[in-house]
Tab-separated table of C-alpha atoms and ligand atoms in Angstrom:
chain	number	residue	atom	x	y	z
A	1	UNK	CA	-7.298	-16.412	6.212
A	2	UNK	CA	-10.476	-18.090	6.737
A	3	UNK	CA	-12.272	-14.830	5.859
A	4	UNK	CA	-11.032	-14.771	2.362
A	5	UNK	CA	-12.191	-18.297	1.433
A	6	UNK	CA	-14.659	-16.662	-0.697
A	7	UNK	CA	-11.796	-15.222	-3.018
A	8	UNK	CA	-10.994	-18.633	-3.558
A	9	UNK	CA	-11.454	-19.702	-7.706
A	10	UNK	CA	-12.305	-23.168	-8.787
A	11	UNK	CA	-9.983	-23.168	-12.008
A	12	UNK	CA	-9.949	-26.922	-12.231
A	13	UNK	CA	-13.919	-27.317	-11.628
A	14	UNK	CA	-14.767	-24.600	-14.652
A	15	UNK	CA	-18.213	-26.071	-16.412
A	16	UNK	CA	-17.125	-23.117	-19.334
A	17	UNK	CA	-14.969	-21.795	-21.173
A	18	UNK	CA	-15.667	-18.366	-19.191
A	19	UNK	CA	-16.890	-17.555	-15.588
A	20	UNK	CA	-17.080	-14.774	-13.752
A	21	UNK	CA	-17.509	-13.789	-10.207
A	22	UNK	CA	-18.245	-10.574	-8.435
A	23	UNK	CA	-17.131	-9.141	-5.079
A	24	UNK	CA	-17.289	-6.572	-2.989
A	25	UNK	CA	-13.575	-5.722	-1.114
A	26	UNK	CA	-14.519	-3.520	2.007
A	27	UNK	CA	-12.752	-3.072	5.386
A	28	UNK	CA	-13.030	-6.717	6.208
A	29	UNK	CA	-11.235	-7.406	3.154
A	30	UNK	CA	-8.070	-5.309	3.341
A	31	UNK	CA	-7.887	-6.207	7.149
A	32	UNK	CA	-8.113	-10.016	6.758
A	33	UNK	CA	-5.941	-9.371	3.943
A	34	UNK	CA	-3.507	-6.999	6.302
A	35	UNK	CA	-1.137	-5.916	3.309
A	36	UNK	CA	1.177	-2.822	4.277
A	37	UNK	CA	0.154	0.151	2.014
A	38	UNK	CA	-4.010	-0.287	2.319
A	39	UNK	CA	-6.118	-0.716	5.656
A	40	UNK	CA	-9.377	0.676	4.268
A	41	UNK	CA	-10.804	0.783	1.306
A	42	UNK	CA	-13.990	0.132	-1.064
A	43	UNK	CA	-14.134	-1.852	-4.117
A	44	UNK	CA	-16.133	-3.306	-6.926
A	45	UNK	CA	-13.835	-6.207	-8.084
A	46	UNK	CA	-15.675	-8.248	-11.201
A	47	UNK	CA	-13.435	-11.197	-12.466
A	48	UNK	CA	-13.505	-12.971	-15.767
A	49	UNK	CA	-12.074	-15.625	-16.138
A	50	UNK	CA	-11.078	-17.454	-19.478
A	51	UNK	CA	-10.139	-21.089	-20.134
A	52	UNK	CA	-7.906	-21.682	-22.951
A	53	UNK	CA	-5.995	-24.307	-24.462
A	54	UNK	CA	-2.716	-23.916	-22.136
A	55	UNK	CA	-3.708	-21.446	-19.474
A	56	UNK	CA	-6.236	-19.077	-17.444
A	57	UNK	CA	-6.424	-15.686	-17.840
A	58	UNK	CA	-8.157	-13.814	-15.343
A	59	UNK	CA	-9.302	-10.067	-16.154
A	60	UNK	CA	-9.889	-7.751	-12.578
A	61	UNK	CA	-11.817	-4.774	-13.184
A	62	UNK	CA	-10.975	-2.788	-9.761
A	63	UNK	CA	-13.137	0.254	-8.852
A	64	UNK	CA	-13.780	2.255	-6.186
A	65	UNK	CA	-11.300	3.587	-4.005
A	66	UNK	CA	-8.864	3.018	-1.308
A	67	UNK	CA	-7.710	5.190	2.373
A	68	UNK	CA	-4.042	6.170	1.932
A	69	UNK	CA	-1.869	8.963	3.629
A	70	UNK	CA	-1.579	12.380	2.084
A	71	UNK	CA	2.092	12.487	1.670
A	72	UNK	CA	2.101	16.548	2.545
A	73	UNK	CA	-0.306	16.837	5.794
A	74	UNK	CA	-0.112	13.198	6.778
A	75	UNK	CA	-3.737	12.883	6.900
A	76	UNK	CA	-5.962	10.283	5.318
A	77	UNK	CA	-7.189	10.358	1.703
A	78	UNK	CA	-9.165	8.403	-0.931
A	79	UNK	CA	-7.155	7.399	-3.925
A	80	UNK	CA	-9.857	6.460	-6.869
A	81	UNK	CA	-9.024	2.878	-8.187
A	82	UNK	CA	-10.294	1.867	-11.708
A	83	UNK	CA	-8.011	-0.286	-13.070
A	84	UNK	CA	-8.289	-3.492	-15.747
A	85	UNK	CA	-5.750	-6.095	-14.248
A	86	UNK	CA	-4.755	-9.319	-15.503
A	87	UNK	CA	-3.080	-12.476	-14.551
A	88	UNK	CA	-2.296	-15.371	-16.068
A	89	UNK	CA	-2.879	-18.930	-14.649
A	90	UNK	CA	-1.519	-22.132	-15.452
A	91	UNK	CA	-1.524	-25.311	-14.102
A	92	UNK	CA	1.846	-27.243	-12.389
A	93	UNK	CA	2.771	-29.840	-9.879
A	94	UNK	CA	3.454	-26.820	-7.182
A	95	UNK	CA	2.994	-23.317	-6.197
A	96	UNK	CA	5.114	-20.968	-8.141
A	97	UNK	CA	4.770	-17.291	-9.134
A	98	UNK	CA	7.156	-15.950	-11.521
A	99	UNK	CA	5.741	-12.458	-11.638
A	100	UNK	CA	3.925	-12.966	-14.808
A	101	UNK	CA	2.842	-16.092	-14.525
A	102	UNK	CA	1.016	-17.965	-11.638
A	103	UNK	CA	1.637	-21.627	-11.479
A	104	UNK	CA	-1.247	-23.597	-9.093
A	105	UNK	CA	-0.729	-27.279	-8.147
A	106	UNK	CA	-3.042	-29.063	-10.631
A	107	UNK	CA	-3.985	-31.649	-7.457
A	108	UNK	CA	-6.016	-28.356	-6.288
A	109	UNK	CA	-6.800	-26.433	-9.064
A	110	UNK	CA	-8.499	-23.665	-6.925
A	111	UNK	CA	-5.853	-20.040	-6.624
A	112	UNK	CA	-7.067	-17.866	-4.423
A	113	UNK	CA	-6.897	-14.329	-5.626
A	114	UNK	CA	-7.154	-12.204	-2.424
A	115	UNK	CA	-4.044	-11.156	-2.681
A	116	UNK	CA	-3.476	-10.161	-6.099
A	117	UNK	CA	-6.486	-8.263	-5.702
A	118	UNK	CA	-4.983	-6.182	-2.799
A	119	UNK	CA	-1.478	-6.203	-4.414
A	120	UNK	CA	-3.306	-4.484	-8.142
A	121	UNK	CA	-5.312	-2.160	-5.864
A	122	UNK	CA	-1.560	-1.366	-4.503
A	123	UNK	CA	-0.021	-0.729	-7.761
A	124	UNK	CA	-2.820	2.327	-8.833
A	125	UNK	CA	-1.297	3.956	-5.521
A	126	UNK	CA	1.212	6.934	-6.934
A	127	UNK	CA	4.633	6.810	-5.787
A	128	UNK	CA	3.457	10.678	-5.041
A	129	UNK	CA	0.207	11.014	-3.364
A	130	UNK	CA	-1.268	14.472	-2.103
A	131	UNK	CA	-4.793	16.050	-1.761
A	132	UNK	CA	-5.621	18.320	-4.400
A	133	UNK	CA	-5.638	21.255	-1.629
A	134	UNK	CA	-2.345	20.047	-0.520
A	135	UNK	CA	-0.513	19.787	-4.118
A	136	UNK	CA	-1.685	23.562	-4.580
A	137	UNK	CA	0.410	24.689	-1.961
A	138	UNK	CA	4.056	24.300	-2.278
A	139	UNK	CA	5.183	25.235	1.551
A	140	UNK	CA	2.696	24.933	4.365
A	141	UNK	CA	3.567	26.014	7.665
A	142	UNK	CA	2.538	24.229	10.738
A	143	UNK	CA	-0.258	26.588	11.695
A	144	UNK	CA	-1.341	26.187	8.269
A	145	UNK	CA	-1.771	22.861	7.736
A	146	UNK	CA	-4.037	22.500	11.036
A	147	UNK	CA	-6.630	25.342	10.197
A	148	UNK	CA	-6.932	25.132	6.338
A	149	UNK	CA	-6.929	21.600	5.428
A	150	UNK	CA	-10.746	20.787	4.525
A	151	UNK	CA	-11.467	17.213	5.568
A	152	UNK	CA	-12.734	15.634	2.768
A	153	UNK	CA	-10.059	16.543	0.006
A	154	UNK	CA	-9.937	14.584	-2.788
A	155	UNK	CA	-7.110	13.531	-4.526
A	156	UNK	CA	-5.578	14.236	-7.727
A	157	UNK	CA	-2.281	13.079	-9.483
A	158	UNK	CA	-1.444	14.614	-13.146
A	159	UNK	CA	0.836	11.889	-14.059
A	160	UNK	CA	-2.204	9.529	-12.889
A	161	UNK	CA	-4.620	11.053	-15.196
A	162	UNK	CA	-2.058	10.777	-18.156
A	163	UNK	CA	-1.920	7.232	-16.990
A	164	UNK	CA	-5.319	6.859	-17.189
A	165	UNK	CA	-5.690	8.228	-20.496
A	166	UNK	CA	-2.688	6.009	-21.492
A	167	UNK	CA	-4.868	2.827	-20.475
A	168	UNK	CA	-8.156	4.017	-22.025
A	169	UNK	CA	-6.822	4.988	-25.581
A	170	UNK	CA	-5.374	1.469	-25.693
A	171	UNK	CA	-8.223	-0.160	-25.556
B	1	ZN	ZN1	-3.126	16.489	2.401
């Protein structure tokens, strides 16, 4: 995990109320990181993170996008990421992760946030995810799906996009 030291996040050592930090998650990242759903990918990942009176919240802008399997010919795909995360931190006497809140060990103060980097880049995966090319045609046949599959398809979920819209108009 040695790789990953630089997601590490000194909560306890914070000189202000706010600091941020920037990275890039590549190849190396989701293969140090070796999560079941992404093995390649590209992301911007900025993090903000905000000391207040009882807690940390930490704000993950995710963009960029990650290699997953088209679900119809099998092949891989890029699934566009851009996604506002959050996660709240607070600080205990051990580890403990109740879904919604993070507790760290106040002797460290430091969480490293690898992983719920990989795990929000996980959760912008559809449940149903096809290239555009693929979702246009309801039954391929074997031949088919060999000689008119372009190579660089990009991918496209409706319920996504509403998603998307969802998350914007809240703001
Ligand atoms: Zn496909």
């Amino acid at each position: 995990m040695e790789k990953l030291d630089g997601y590490k996040v000194d909560l306890r050592g914070m000189t202000s109320d706010t600091v941020s930090y920037h990275w890039q998650a590549d190849n190396d990242f989701f293969s140090a990181v070796q999560g079941p759903e992404i093995k390649h990918g590209s992301l911007d990942v900025a993090l903000r993170v905000k000391r207040t009176s009882d807690a940390y919240e930490l704000e993950f802008q995710l963009r960029g996008g990650v290699e997953v399997t088209c679900d119809r010919c099998l092949e891989a795909m890029t699934q566009p990421i851009d996604a506002l995360c959050t996660l709240k931190v607070v600080m205990g006497d051990d580890y403990a992760d109740d879904g919604e809140v993070v507790t760290v060990p106040e002797r460290e103060g430091t969480i490293n946030v690898a992983w719920n980097i990989y795990e929000f880049a996980a959760l912008q995966i559809p449940l149903r995810h096809v290239h555009e090319e693929c979702s246009l045609t309801p039954a391929l046949s074997q031949g088919e799906m060999v000689n008119g599959k372009s190579s660089n398809g990009k991918c496209s979920d409706p319920r996504w996009e509403a998603l998307k819209q969802m998350v914007k108009s809240d703001k």
